[in-house]
Every structure is written in structure tokens, then in C-alpha cells.
Coordinates of C-alpha atoms in Angstrom, one line a residue:
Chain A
X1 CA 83.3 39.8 154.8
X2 CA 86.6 41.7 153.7
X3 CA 87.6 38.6 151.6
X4 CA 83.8 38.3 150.1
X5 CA 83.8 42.1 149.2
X6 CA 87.3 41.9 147.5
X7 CA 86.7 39.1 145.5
X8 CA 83.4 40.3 144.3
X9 CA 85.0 43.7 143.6
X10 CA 87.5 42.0 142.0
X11 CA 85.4 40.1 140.1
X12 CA 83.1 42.8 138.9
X13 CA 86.3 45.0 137.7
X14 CA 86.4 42.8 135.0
X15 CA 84.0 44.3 133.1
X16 CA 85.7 47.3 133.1
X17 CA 87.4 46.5 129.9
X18 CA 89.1 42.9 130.3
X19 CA 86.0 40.7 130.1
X20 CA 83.0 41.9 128.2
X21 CA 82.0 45.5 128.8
X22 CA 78.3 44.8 129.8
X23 CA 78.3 48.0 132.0
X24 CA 78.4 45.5 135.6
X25 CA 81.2 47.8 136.9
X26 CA 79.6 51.3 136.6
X27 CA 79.2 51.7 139.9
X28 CA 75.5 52.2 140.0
X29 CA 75.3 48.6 139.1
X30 CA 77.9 47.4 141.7
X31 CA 76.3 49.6 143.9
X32 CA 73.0 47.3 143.2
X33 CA 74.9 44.1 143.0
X34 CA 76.8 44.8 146.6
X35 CA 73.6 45.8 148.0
X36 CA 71.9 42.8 147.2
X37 CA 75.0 40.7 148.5
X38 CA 74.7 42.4 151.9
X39 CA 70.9 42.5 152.1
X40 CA 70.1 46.3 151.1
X41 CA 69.8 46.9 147.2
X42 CA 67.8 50.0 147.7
X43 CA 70.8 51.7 149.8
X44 CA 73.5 50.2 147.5
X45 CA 72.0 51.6 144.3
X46 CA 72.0 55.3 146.3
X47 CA 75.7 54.9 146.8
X48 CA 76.8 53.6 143.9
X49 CA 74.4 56.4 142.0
X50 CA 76.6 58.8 143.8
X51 CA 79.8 57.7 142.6
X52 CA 78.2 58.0 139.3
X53 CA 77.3 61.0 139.1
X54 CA 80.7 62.7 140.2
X55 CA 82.3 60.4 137.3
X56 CA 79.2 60.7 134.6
X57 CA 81.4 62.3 132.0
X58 CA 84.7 60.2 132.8
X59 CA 85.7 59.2 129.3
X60 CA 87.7 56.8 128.4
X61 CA 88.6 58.2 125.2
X62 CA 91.6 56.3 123.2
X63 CA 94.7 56.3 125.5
X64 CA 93.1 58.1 128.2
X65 CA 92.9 56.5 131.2
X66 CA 90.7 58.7 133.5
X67 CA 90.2 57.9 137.1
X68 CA 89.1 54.6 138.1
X69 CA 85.2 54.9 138.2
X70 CA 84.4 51.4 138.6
X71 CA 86.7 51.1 141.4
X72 CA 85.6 53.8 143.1
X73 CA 81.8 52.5 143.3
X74 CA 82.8 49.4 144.2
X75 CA 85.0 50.1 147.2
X76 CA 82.5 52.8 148.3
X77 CA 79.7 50.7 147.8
X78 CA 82.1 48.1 149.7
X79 CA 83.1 50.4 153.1
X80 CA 79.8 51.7 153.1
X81 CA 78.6 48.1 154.3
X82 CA 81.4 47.1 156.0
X83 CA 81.2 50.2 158.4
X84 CA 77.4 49.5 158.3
X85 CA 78.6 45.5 159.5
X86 CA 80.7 46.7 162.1
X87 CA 79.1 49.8 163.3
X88 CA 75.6 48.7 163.5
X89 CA 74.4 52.3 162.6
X90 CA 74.7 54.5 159.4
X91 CA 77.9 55.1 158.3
X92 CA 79.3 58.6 157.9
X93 CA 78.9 58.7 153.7
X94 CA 81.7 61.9 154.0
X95 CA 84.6 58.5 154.5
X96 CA 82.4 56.2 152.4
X97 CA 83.1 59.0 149.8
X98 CA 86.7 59.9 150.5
X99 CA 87.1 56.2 150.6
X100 CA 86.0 56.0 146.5
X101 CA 87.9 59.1 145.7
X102 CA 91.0 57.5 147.3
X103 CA 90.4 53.9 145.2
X104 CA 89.8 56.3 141.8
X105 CA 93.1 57.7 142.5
X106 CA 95.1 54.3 142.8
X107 CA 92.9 52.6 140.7
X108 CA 93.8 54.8 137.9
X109 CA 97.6 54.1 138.9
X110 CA 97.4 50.2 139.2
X111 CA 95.4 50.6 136.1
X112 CA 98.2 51.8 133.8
X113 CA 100.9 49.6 135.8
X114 CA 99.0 46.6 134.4
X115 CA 98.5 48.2 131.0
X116 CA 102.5 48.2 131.2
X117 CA 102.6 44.8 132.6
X118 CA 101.0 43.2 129.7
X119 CA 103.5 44.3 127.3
X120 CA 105.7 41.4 128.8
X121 CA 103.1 38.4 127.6
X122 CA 102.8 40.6 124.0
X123 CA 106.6 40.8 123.5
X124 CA 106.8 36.5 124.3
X125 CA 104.1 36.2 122.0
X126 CA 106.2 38.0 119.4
X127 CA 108.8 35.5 120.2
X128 CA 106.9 32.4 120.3
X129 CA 103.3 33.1 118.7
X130 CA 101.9 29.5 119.8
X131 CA 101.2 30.6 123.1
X132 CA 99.3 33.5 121.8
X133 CA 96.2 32.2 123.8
X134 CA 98.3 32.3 126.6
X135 CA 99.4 35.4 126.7
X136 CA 96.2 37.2 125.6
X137 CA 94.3 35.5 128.5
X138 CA 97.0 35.8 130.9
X139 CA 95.6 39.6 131.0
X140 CA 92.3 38.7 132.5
X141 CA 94.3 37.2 135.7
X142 CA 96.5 40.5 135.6
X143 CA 93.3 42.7 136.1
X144 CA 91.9 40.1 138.5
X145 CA 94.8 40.5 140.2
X146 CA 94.7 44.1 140.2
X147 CA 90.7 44.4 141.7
X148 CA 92.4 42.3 144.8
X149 CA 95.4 44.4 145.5
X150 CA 93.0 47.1 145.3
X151 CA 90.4 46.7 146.9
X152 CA 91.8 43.9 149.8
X153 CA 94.2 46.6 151.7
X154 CA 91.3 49.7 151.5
X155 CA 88.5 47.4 152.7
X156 CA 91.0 45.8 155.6
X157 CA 91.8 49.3 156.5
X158 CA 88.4 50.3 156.5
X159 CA 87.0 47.4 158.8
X160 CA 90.5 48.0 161.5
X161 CA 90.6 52.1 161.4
X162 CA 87.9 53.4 164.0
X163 CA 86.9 56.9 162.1
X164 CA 87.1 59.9 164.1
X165 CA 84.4 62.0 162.6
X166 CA 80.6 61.9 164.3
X167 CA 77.6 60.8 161.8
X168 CA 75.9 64.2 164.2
X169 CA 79.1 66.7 163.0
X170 CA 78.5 66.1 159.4
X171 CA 76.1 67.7 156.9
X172 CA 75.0 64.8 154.7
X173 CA 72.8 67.4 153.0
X174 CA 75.4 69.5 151.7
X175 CA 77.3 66.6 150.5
X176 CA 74.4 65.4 148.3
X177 CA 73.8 69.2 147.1
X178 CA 78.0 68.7 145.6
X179 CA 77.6 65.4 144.5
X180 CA 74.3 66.6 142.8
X181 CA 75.6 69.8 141.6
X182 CA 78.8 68.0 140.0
X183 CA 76.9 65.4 138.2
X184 CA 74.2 68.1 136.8
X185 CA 77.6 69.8 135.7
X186 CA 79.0 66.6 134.4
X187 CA 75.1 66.0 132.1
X188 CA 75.3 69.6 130.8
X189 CA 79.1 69.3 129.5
X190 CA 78.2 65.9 127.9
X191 CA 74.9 67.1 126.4
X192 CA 75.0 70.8 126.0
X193 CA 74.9 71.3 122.3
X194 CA 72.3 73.4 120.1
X195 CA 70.1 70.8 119.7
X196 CA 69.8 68.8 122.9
X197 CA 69.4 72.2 124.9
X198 CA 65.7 72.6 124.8
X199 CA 65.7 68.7 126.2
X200 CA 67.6 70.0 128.7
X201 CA 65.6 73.2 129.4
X202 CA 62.2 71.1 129.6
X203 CA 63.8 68.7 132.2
X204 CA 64.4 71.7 134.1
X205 CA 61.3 72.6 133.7
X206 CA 59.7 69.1 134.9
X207 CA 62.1 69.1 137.8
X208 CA 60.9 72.6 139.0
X209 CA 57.1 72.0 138.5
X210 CA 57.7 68.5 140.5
X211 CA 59.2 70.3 143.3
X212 CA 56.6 73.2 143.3
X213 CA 53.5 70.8 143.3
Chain B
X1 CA 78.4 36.7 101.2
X2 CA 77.4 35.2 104.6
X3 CA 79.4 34.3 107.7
X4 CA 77.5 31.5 109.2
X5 CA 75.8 31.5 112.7
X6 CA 78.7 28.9 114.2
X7 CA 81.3 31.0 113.0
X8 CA 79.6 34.6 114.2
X9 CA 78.8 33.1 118.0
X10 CA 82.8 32.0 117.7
X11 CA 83.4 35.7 116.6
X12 CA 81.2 37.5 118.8
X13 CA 81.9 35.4 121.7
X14 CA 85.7 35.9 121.7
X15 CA 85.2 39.7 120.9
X16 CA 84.0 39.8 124.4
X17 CA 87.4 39.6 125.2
X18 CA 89.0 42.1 122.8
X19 CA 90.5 44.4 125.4
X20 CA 91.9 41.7 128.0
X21 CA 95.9 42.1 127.2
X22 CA 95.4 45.4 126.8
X23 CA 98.8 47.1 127.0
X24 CA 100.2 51.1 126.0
X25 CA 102.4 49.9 123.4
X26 CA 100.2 47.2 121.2
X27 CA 96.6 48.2 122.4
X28 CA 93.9 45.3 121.4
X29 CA 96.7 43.5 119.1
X30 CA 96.3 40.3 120.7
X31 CA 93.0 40.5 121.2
X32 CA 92.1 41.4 117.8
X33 CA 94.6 38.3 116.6
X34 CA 92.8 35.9 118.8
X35 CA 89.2 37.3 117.2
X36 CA 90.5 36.9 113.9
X37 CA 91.9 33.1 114.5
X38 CA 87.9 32.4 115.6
X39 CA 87.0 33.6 111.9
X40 CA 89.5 31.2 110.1
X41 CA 89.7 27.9 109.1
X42 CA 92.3 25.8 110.5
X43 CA 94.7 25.7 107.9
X44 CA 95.0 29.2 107.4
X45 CA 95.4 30.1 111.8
X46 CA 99.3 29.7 111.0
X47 CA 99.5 31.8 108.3
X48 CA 97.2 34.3 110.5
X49 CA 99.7 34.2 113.2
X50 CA 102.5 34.8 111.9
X51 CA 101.9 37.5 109.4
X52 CA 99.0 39.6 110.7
X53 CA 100.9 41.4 114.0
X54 CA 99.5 44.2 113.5
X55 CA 98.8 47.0 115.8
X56 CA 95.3 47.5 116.2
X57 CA 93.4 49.7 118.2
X58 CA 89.5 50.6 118.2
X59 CA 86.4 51.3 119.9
X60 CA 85.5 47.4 121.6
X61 CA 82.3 47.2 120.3
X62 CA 82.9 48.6 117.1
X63 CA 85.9 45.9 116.7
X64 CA 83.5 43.9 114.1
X65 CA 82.9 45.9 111.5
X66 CA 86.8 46.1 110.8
X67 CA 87.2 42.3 111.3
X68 CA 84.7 41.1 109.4
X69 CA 85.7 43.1 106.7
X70 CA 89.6 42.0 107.0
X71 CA 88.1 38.4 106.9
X72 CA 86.2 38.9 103.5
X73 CA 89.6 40.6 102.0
X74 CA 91.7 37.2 103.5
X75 CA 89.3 35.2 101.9
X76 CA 89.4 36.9 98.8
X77 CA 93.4 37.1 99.2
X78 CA 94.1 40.3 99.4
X79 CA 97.6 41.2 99.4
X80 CA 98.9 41.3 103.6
X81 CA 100.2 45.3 103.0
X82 CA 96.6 46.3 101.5
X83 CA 94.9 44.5 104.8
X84 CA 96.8 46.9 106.8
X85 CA 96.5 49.8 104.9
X86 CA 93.2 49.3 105.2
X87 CA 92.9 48.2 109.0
X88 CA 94.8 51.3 109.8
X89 CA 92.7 53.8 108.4
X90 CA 89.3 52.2 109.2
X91 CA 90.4 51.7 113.6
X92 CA 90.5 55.2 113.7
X93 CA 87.2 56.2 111.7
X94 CA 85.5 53.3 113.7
X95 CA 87.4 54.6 117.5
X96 CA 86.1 57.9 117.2
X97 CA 82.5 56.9 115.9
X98 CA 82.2 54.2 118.9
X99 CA 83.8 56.5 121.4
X100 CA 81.2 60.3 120.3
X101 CA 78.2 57.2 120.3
X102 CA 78.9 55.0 123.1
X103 CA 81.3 56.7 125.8
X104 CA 79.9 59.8 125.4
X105 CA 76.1 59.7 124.2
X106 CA 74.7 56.6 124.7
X107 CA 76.3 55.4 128.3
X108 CA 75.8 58.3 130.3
X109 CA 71.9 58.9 128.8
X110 CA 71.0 55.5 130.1
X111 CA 73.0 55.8 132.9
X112 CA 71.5 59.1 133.9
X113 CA 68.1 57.3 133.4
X114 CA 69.0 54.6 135.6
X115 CA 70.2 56.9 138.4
X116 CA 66.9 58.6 138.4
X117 CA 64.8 55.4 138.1
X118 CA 67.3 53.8 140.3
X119 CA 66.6 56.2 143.1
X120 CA 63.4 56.6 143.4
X121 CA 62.2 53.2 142.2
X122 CA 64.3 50.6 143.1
X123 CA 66.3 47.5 141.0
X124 CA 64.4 48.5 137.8
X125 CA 66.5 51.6 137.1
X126 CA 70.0 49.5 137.0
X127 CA 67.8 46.7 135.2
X128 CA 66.6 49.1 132.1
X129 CA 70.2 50.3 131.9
X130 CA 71.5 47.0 131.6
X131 CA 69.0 45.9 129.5
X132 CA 68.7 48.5 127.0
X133 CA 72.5 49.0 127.2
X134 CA 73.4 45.4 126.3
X135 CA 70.5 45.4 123.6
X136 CA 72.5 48.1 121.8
X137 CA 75.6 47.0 122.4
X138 CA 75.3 43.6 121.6
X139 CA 73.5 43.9 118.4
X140 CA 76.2 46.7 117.2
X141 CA 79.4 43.6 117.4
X142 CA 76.9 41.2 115.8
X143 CA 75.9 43.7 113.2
X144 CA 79.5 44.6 113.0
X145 CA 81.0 41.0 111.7
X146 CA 77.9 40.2 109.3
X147 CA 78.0 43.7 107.8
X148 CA 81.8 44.4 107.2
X149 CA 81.9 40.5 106.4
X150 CA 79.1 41.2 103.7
X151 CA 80.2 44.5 102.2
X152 CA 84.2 44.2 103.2
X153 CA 86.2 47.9 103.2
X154 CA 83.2 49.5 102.1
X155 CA 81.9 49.0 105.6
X156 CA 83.3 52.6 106.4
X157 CA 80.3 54.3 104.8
X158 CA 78.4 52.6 107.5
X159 CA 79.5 55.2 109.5
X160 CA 77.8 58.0 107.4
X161 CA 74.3 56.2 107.6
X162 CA 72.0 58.6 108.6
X163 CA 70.3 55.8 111.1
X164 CA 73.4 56.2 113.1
X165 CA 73.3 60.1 113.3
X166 CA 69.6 59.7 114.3
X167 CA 70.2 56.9 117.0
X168 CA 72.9 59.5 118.6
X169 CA 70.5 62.9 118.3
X170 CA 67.8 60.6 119.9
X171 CA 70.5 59.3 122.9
X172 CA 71.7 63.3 123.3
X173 CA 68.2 64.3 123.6
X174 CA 67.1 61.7 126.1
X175 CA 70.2 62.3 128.1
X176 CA 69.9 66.5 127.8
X177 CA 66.2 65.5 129.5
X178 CA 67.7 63.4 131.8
X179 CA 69.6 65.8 133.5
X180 CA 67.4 68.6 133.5
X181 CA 65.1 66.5 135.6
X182 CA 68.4 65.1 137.7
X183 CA 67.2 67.1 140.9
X184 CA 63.6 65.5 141.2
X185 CA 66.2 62.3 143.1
X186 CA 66.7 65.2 145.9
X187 CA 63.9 65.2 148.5
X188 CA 61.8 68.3 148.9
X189 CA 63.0 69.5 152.1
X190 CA 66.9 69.7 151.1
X191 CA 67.9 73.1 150.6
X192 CA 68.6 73.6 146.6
X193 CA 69.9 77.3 147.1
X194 CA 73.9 76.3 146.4
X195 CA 72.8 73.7 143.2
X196 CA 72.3 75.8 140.4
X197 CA 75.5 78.1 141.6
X198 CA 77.5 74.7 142.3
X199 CA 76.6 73.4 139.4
X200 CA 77.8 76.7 137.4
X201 CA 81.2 76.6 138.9
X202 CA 81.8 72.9 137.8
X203 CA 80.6 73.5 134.4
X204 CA 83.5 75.7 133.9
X205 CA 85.9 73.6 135.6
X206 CA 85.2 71.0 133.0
X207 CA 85.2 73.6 130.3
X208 CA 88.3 74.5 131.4
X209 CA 89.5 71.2 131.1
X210 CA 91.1 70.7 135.0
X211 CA 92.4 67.4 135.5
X212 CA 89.6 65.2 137.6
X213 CA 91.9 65.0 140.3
X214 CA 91.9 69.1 140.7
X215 CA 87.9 69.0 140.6
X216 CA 87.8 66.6 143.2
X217 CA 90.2 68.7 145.3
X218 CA 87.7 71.4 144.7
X219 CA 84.9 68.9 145.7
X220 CA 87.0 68.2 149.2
X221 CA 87.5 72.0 150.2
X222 CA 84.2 72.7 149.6
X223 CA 83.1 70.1 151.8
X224 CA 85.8 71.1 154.9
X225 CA 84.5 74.8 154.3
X226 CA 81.4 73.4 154.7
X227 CA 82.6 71.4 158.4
X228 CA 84.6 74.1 159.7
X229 CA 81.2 76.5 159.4
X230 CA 78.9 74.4 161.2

């Protein structure tokens, strides 16, 4: 299952910029895709729609290169099964979580090593420009190769480490309430602008009378 | 002028892979060189090679509208110095446009749609974000290489149609609603008291500008406060 989940991963990183950029790799969609590989879209869509609200207004803006969203849904989406698999319970979602946080970190690190590694193929392409095909496409199996080194050693570690923390000594609850709270945040510093506020202000307002009736 | 369906799938499809040798010091160059071999005859791929290393650097799905036009000035023989003159000035205009639309508008309103949908409803939440997400996308590169193509360097003026500035006031609106009715995912019995607050302190932490990292770190002490009390 570790190999299946990093090659999938893997696979699905692509999209983050090398191949496409049909929005496969935001995590809610991993989360979906994951779930349905290991039998349970419903709980794969929640996960990865948490990752996606902690990185909603991650933006990758010209030479920016933010945290590694699409990482971090995939290899939360990932442990979260795998400790499911090996468990035969409900994971604790507080290491499913620290888990993605961990992989947005490194992500973000591998991401700008191979960003530096591909000025090798651009530099031989100056030299010789027939093998431009080459070394254009030669990027694709760089970021391939990236998604495996990721996400091969986390989910490894994931299936061998026995977690110390109980599923009965953690609030799930409160997590939720800062995963909600951040991506409400995350909307209203996207979106807040004079004439998007009263949007804003009814869905509130929708939200609340839901919740009261 | 027209661009021909053959040559526009050969245009779109290799735009698709635009970004792959993306590197820090010549961005979407290669990628942008192997588009613009899929635009010209065979003859004329030497010349292409060899002369148009540029550096080039834009928004990915905005990418067409700046090489269709360069193909209508090489066809037209424009000298190589006024190409990149040109090229350089348009990227920019066309980054920043794609970037406010896309990256900031458009992605995180349907995306806040799909988590909602996607919550409480199932696989049709991720499917009307994909769907209506590739719908835009995917029509904006195929627009992008028959417009510029069609109307060459004027194709910058595109960016001051007011069908555009609509199409982002619609996606801000949508995506303001959207998170206004974000906490309608919680279920009724989780205590909301800390969301508004939560929410409060975040919103200047972004404001503020705090690395991701740092907010996270805020995210992680909150949650061992939150351990150690119970």
C-alpha cells in the first residue's frame, strides 16, 4: 500500500505545475481521488477539504513558492488511510495533520531544489538546442521524482512508527474549530474588498439562520 | 487571420506543458520555445531555435494570448529585437492579470464551493470544481492562441475588456458568499464560541504578512494549549 500511495501521490503532483494544471492536486481532489482508491471518498474529500482550507489563500504568485499545498493533501490524505489500514480504527487526525504540515514544509524545499535542478537541462539546451525536447521534458521525470522522495520515506514512516497519542486524549473538535477558523480567515483576506463584503455578510447571515433553525 | 484547428490542438496541447522545466533562472523559457515550435512550420523550427531564447515568464494559462500573438509578428517578419520587446512587456501585464483572476479569485471561489458541497454532499462538490474550473481554464488558452493570433500585440487591450473585470467581480462575489456560509460544514453540536475570535486573530496574522510557516506554529501551540488543558 506504501508503494501504491507514493506512486499515486506522485503521480497526482504533477499537476501542480509540470503537467497540466487541471486542479487534480488541490488536495480536496486528492483527498477524493485517495479516498476512492482506498474505498472511502466521503472521508477522503473531509481530509483533503481540511488541508484546503488551512492553505486556501496560498498563492503562488510569480517567484513565490509557498508551502507545498498539494503535497500536504496528498500525504495527509495518504497517512490517514494507511493508519486507518493498519490500525483498524480511526486514526488520530491531530498526526494525520502534523503529518501534511511536515510534507508542506519539505515539499516547499524539494520544490525549489528541483526548480534549481532544471537549470542543468536549460544550460545543455543552450549548448546544443537539438535536444531541446529533451531537456524540457526531462522536467516532468524531475518532479515525478520529487512526489516519490517525498512522499515514499513519510508514508514508510507513517505505516513503521506506532503513535503514542490516544484517539480518547485528543479533542478532534477543537481541531476542526482551528482548521475552520483559519480557512474563514484565509476567505476573508482573499475576498474582503468593498464590494464582495456584503456577499460575505449574507453568507454569514445564511450560515447563522442554518444553524438557528 | 485564422490559426487552424490542427495547429491550435498542437498549440494547446503542448501548452499543457508550459511549466515542466521550470527553473529560477529561465522560468517557462523552454517551455514557451517548445509551444512556439508546435506553431511553426518546419522550415522555420531552426530558425526558432536558435534565435528566440528568450526569457519568458507568465501566468500558464494566460501563456496564449502572448504566443499567438509572437506567431502572427513571425509570420509577418517582424524584426527578432521588436518580438522581444514586445514579449517582455506583455508576460508581465498578462502574469499579473492571470495571477489577481485565477490564483486569487477564481481558484479559491470554486474551491471554497467545492469544500462546502464536498462536505456535506459527497463526489459532486470536487466534480463541479473540476468541471467548472477546467471549463474556464481551458477555454481562456484556447481563446488565448486564436485571439492574440488574430489581433497580434494589440492583444494587451484584452486585458482592459470589461467582460474580464465582470467575470472577476462575479468570482469575488461568489467566493465572499462562500465563506460567509463556510461554517454551515460544522455540525450543530460543535461548540462555535472560539470561531469568530480564531478567526479574528488569523485575519491579522495574514494582514500582517507572517510567513505560513509562523501561522502554522501558531496553529500547533494552540492545539498543545488546547491538550495540556484537557
Amino acid at each position: 500500500m506504501v508503494i501504491l500511495l507514493t506512486l499515486i501521490g506522485a503521480l497526482i503532483l504533477l499537476d501542480k505545475y509540470a503537467v497540466g494544471e487541471f486542479g487534480l492536486s488541490q488536495p480536496i481532489v486528492s483527498g477524493a481521488i485517495i479516498g476512492a482508491l482506498c474505498g472511502d471518498v466521503q472521508v477522503g474529500i473531509f481530509v483533503g477539504a481540511l488541508f484546503q482550507l488551512v492553505f486556501l489563500a496560498n498563492l503562488p504568485i510569480g517567484k513565490d513558492v509557498p508551502p507545498d499545498a498539494q503535497a500536504a493533501g496528498i500525504a495527509g490524505c495518504g497517512s490517514y488511510f494507511l493508519l486507518k489500514s493498519i490500525n483498524q480504527n480511526e486514526p488520530n487526525l491531530m498526526i494525520v495533520f502534523l503529518v501534511g504540515i511536515l510534507v508542506s514544509v519539505i515539499g516547499n524545499y524539494l520544490d525549489i531544489i528541483v526548480r534549481r535542478i532544471n537549470e542543468g537541462p536549460f544550460y545543455r539546451f543552450l549548448r546544443d538546442n537539438k535536444k531541446l525536447y529533451i531537456c524540457h521534458f526531462s522536467g516532468i521525470v524531475m518532479a515525478f521524482l520529487r512526489g516519490v522522495f517525498l512522499f515514499l520515506p513519510i508514508f514508510l514512516l507513517v505505516s513503521i512508527i506506532r503513535f503514542p497519542f490516544s484517539a480518547a486524549a485528543f479533542n478532534k473538535d477543537f481541531l476542526l474549530i482551528v482548521i475552520f477558523a483559519l480557512g474563514i480567515a484565509n476567505g476573508i483576506y482573499l475576498y474582503l474588498k468593498r464590494q464582495s463584503f456584503y456577499f460575505l455578510v449574507i453568507g454569514a447571515i445564511c450560515a447563522l439562520v442554518y444553524f438557528v433553525f | 487571420m485564422r490559426i487552424g484547428l490542427f495547429r491550435l490542438l498542437k498549440l494547446f496541447f503542448a501548452s499543457l506543458f508550459l511549466q515542466s522545466s521550470w527553473s529560477f533562472h529561465s522560468m517557462q523559457s523552454l517551455g514557451f520555445l517548445v509551444i512556439a515550435m508546435m506553431g511553426v512550420d518546419q522550415k522555420k523550427q531552426e530558425f526558432l531555435q536558435q534565435h528566440s531564447r528568450t526569457f519568458f515568464n507568465t501566468h500558464p494559462y494566460m501563456a496564449g494570448f502572448i504566443i499567438g500573438a509572437m506567431l502572427n509578428a513571425y509570420e509577418k517578419e517582424h524584426s527578432l529585437d521588436d518580438l522581444k520587446k514586445h514579449i517582455m512587456v506583455s508576460q508581465s501585464a498578462f502574469a499579473s492579470f492571470g495571477d489577481t483572476l485565477f490564483w486569487q479569485t477564481i481558484r479559491p471561489a470554486l474551491l471554497a464551493i467545492a469544500i462546502i458541497t464536498g462536505v456535506k454532499y459527497g463526489v459532486i462538490g470536487v466534480i463541479i470544481f473540476l468541471l467548472f474550473y477546467n471549463l474556464i481554464h481551458i477555454y481562456f488558452r484556447f481563446y488565448g492562441f486564436t485571439t492574440g493570433y488574430k489581433i497580434g500585440w494589440d492583444v494587451i487591450y484584452i486585458l482592459k475588456d470589461k467582460k474580464l473585470q465582470w467575470m472577476q467581480r462575479i468570482f469575488e462575489s461568489i467566493g465572499a458568499f462562500s465563506i460567509g456560509l463556510m461554517p454551515i460544514i460544522l455540525e450543530k453540536e460543535v461548540n462555535l464560541i472560539f470561531l469568530i475570535p480564531l478567526s479574528g486573530i488569523f485575519l491579522i496574522l495574514l494582514w500582517k504578512r507572517l510567513a505560513p510557516i509562523l501561522i502554522l506554529t501558531f496553529v500547533f501551540i494552540l492545539i498543545i494549549i488546547n491538550l495540556i488543558l484537557l
